[in-house]
mmCIF file of C-alpha atoms in Angstrom:
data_model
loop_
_atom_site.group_PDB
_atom_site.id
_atom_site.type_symbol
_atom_site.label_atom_id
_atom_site.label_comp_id
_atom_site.label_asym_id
_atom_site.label_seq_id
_atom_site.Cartn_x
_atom_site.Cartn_y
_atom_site.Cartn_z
ATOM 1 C CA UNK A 268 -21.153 -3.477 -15.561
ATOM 2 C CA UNK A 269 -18.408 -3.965 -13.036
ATOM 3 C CA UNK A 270 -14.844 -3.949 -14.152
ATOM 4 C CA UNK A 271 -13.244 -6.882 -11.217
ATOM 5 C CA UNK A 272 -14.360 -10.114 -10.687
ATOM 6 C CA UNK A 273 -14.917 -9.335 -6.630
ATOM 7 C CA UNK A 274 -13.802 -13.290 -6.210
ATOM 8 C CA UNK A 275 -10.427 -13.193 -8.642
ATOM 9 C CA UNK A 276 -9.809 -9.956 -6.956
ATOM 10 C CA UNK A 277 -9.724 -10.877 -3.179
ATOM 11 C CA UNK A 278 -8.106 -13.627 -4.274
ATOM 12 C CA UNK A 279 -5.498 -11.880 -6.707
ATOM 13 C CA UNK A 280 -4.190 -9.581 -3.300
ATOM 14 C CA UNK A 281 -4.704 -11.777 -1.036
ATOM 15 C CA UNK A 282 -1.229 -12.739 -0.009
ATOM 16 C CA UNK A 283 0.057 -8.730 -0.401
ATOM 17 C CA UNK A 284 -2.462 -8.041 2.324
ATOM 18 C CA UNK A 285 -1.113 -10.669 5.003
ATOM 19 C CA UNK A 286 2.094 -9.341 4.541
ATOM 20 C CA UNK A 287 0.953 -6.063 5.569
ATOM 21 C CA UNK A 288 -0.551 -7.047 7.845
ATOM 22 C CA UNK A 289 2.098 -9.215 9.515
ATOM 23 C CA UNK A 290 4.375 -6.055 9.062
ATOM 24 C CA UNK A 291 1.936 -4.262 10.979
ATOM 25 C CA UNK A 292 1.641 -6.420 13.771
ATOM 26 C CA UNK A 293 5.217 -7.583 14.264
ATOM 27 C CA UNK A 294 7.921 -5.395 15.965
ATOM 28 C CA UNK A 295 11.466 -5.268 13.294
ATOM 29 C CA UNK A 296 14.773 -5.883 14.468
ATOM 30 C CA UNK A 297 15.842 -2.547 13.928
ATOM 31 C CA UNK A 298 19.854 -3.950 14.226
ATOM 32 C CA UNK A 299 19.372 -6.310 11.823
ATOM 33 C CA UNK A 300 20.887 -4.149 9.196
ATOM 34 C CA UNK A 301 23.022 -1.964 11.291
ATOM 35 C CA UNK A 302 21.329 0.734 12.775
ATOM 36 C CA UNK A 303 22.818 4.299 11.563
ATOM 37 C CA UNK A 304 24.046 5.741 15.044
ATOM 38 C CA UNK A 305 25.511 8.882 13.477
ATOM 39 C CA UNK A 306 21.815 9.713 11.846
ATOM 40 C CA UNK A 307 20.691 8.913 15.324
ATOM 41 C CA UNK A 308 22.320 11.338 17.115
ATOM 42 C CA UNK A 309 22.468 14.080 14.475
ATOM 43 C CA UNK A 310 18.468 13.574 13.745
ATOM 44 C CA UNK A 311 17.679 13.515 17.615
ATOM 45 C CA UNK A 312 19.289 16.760 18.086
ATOM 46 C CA UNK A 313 17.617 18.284 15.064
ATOM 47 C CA UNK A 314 14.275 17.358 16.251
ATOM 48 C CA UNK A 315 14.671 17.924 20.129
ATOM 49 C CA UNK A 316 14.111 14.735 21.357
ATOM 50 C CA UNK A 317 15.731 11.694 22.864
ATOM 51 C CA UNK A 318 17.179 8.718 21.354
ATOM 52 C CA UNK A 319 14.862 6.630 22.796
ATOM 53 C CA UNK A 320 11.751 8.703 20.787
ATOM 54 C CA UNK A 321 14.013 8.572 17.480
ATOM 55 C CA UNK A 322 14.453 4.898 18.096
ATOM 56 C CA UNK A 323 10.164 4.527 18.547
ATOM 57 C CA UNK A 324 10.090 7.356 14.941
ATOM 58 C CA UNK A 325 12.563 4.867 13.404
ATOM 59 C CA UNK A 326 10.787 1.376 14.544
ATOM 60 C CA UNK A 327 7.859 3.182 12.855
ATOM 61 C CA UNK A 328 9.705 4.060 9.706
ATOM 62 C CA UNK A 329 10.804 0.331 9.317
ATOM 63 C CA UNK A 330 6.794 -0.599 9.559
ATOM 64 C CA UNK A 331 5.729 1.554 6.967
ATOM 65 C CA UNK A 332 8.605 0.807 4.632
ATOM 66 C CA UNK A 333 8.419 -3.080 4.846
ATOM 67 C CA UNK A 334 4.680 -2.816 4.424
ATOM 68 C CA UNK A 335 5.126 -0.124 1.258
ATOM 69 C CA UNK A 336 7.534 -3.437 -0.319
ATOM 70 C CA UNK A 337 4.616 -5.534 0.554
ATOM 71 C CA UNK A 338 2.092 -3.585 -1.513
ATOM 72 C CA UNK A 339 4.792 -3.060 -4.240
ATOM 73 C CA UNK A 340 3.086 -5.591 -6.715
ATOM 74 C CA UNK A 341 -0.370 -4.427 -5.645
ATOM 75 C CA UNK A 342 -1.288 -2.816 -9.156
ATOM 76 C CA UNK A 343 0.128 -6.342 -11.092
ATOM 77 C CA UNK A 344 -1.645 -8.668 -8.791
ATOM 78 C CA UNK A 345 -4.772 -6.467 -9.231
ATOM 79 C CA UNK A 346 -4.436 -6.393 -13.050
ATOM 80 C CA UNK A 347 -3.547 -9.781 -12.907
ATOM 81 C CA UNK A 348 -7.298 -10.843 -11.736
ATOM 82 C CA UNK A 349 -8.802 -9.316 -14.890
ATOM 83 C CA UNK A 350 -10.094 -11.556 -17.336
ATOM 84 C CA UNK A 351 -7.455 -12.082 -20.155
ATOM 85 C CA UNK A 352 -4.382 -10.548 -18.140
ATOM 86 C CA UNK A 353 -1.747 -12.555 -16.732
ATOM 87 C CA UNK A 354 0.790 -11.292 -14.379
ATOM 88 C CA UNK A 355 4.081 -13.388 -15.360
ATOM 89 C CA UNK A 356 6.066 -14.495 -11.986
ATOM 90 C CA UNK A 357 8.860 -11.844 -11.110
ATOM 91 C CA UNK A 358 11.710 -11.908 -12.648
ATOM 92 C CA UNK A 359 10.077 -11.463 -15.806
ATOM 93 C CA UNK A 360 10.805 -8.337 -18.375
ATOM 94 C CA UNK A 361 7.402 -7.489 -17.800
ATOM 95 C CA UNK A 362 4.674 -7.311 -15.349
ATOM 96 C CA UNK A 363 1.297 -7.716 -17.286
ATOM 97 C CA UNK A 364 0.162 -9.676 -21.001
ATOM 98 C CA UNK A 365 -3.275 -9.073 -22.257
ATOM 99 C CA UNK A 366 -3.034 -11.144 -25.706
ATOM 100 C CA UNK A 367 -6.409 -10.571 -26.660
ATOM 101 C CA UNK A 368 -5.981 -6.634 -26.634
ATOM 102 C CA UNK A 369 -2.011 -7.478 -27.878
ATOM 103 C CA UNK A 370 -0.649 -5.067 -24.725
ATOM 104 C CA UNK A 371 2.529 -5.798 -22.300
ATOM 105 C CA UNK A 372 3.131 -3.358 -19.664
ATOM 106 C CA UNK A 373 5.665 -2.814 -16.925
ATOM 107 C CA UNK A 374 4.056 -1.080 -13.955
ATOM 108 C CA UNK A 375 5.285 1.676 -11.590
ATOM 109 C CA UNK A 376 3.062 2.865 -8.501
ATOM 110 C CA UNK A 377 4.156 6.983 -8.291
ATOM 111 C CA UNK A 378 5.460 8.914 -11.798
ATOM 112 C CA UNK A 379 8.288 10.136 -9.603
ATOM 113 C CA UNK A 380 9.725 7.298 -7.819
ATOM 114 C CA UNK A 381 11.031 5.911 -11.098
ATOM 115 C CA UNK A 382 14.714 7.739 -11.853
ATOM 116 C CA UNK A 383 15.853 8.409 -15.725
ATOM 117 C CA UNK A 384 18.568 5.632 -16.114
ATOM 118 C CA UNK A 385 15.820 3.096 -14.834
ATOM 119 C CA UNK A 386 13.304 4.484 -16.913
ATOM 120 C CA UNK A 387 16.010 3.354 -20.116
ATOM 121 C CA UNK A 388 15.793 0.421 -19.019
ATOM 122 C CA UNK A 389 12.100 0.051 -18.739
ATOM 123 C CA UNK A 390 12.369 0.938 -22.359
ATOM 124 C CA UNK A 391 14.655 -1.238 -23.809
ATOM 125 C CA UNK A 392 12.956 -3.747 -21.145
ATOM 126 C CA UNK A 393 10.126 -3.275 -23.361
ATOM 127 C CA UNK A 394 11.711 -2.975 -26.853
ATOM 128 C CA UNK A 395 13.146 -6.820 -25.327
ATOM 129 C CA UNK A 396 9.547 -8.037 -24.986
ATOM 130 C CA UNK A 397 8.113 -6.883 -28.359
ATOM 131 C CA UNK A 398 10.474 -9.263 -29.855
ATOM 132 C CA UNK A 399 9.118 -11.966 -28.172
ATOM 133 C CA UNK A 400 5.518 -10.293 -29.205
ATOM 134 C CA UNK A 401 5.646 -9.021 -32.334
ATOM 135 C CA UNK A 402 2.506 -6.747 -33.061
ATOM 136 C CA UNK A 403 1.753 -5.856 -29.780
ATOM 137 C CA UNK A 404 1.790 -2.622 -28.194
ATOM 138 C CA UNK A 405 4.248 -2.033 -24.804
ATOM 139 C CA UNK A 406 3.015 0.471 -21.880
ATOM 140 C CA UNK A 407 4.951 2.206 -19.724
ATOM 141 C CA UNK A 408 2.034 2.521 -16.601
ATOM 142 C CA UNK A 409 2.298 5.374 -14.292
ATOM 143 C CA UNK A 410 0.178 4.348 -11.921
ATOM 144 C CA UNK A 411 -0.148 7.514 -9.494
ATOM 145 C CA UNK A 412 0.423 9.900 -12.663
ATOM 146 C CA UNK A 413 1.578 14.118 -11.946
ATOM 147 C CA UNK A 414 -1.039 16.629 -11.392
ATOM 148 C CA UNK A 415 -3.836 14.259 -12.050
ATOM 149 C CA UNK A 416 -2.619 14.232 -15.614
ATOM 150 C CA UNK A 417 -4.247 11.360 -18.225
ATOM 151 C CA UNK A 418 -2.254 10.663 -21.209
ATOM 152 C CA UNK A 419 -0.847 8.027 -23.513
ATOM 153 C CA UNK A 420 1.672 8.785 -25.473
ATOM 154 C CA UNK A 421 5.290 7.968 -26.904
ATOM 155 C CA UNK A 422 7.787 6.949 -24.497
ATOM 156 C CA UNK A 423 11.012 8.375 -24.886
ATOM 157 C CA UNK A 424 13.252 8.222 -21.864
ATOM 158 C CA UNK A 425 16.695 10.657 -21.992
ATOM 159 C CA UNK A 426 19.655 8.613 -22.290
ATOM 160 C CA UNK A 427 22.169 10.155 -19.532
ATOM 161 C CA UNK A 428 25.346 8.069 -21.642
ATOM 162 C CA UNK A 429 24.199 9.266 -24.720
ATOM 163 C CA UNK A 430 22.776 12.915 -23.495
ATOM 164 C CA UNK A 431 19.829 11.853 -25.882
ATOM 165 C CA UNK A 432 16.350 10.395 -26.199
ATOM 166 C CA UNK A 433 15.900 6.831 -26.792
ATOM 167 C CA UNK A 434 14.459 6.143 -30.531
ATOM 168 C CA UNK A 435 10.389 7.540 -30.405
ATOM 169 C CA UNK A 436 8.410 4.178 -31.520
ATOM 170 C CA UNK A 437 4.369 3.913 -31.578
ATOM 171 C CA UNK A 438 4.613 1.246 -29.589
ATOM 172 C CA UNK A 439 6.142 1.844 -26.702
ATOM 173 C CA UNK A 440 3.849 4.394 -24.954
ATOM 174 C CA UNK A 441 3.716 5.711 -21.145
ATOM 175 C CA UNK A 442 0.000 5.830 -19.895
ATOM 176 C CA UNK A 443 -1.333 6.687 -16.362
ATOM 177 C CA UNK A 444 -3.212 4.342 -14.136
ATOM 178 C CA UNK A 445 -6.564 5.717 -14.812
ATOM 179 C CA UNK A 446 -6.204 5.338 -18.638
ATOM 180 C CA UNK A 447 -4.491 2.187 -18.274
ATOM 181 C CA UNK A 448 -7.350 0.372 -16.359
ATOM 182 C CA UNK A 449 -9.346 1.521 -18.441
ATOM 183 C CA UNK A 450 -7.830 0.156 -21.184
ATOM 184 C CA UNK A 451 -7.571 -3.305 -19.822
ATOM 185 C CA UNK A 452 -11.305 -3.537 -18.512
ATOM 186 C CA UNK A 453 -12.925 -1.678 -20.874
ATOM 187 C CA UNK A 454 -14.395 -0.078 -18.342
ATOM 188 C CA UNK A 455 -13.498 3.907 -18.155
ATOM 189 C CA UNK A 456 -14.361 4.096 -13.844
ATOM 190 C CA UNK A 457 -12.532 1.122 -13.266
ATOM 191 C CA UNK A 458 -9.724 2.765 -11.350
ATOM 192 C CA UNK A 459 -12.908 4.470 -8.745
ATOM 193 C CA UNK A 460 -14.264 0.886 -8.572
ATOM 194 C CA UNK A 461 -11.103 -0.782 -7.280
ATOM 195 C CA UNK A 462 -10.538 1.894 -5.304
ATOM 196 C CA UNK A 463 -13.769 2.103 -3.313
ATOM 197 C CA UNK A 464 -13.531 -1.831 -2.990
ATOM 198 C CA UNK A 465 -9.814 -2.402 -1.867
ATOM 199 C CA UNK A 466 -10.779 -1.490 1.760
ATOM 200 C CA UNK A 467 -13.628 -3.687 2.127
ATOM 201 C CA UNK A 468 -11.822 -6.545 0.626
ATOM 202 C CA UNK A 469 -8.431 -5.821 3.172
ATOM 203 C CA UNK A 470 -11.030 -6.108 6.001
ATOM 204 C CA UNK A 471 -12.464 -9.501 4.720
ATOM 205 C CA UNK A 472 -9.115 -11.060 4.276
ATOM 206 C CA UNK A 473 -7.212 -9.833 7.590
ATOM 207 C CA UNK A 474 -10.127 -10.995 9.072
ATOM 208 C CA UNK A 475 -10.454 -14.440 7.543
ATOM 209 C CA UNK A 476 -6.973 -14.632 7.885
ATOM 210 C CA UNK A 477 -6.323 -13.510 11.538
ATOM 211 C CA UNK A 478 -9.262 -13.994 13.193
ATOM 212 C CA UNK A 479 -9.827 -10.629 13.549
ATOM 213 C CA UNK A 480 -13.239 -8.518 14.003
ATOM 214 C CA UNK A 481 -12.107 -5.408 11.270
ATOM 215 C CA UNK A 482 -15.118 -3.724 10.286
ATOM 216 C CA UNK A 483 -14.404 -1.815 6.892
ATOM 217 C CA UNK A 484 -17.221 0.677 7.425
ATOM 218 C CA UNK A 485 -16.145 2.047 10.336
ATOM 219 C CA UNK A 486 -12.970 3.273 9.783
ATOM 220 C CA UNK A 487 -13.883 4.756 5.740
ATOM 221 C CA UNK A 488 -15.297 7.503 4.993
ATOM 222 C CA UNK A 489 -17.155 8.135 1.629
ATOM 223 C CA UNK A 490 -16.476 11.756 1.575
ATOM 224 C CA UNK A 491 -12.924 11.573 2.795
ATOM 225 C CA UNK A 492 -12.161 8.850 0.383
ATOM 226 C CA UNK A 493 -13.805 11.099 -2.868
ATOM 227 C CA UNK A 494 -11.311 14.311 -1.780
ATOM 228 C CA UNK A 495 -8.136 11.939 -1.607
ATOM 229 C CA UNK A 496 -9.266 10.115 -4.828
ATOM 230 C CA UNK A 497 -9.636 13.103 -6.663
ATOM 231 C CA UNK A 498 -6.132 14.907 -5.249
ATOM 232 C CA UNK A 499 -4.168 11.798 -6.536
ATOM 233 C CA UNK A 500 -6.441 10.939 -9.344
ATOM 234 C CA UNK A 501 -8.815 13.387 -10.973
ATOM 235 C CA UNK A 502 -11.395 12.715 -12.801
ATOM 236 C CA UNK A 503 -12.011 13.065 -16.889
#
């Protein structure tokens, strides 16, 4: 039994994956925020080379950081495609509902990209929406967890004003990605499922988007895609 709807999905992503795209294909303004001439010429000298490479290394660094924001909402607007999950418009406290499991969630792509004082207020983000849904269980989602770890458990972020841990509740949990997907779908592969299909679909949309000829098979490889899927992800 498959755990996406291929249609919902492709359609779910589809707008994350122009803008990739588009930041792929289109050359930034790199002055448009003022360029940082002092780490210029300090980081050209550190590396041996001329301004004009660090201004190509730079142009590069732009690319892959505006397409990185694109992505950003990749896991919601995935999660969002499952049957029974809504993905509430930003600006929400939240980023997924599941009523008929009684779940909210607020997602996060890499365990270490989130810093303490924002993980309090993911929490009290949280505590927030279990008001407004009283019974229901909040997740903290870890995406890309640490050391392949699975686990769902309390959530209790360390106050740095207080020098303490926020109060431990049952219902406010942390969970990795695998676990979490799991928990949505039913479905305990569901994380190896999207991520074997995500490529396939990218092609099919750049393609129908931009006229392009992109040819998914061509540039994946089954065996290099298992060893990077396990590295980030493990397996249970």
């Amino acid at each position: 039994m498959r755990a996406f709807n291929r249609d919902n999905l492709k359609h779910a992503i589809r707008s994350s994956v122009r803008r990739v795209y588009e930041a792929q294909t289109t050359t930034p303004d790199l002055y448009r925020n003022t360029l940082d001439c002092f780490s210029a010429a300090i980081d050209s000298v550190v590396q041996g080379i001329s301004l004009d490479d660090w201004l190509l290394q730079e142009r590069e660094r732009q690319i892959q950081k505006t397409k990185q924001n694109a992505i950003g909402s990749l896991h919601e607007e995935v999660m969002g495609s499952i049957e029974g999950v809504t993905n509430p418009p930003v600006g929400n406290l939240i980023d997924i509902i599941c009523h008929e499991k009684r779940i909210v969630a607020e997602v996060k792509n890499k365990h270490n990209t989130t810093k303490g004082n924002h993980k309090v207020s993911i929490y009290r983000d949280l505590a927030k929406a279990l008001l407004q849904y009283p019974g229901y269980t909040a997740y903290y989602v870890e995406i890309l967890p640490a050391n392949c770890a699975v686990y769902n458990e309390v959530f209790t972020p360390s106050d740095n004003q207080t020098k303490s841990r926020l109060p431990e509740r049952r219902d406010i949990r942390k969970i990795d990605g695998r676990s979490f997907y799991a928990l949505l779908t039913g479905q305990r592969d569901a994380i190896d499922e999207l991520y074997r299909e995500l490529p396939h679909l990218v092609a099919e949309i750049i393609n129908e988007e931009f006229g392009t000829q992109l040819n998914s098979n061509a540039v994946t490889s089954p065996a290099a895609f298992d060893v990077n899927f396990i590295k980030a992800y493990g397996r249970n």
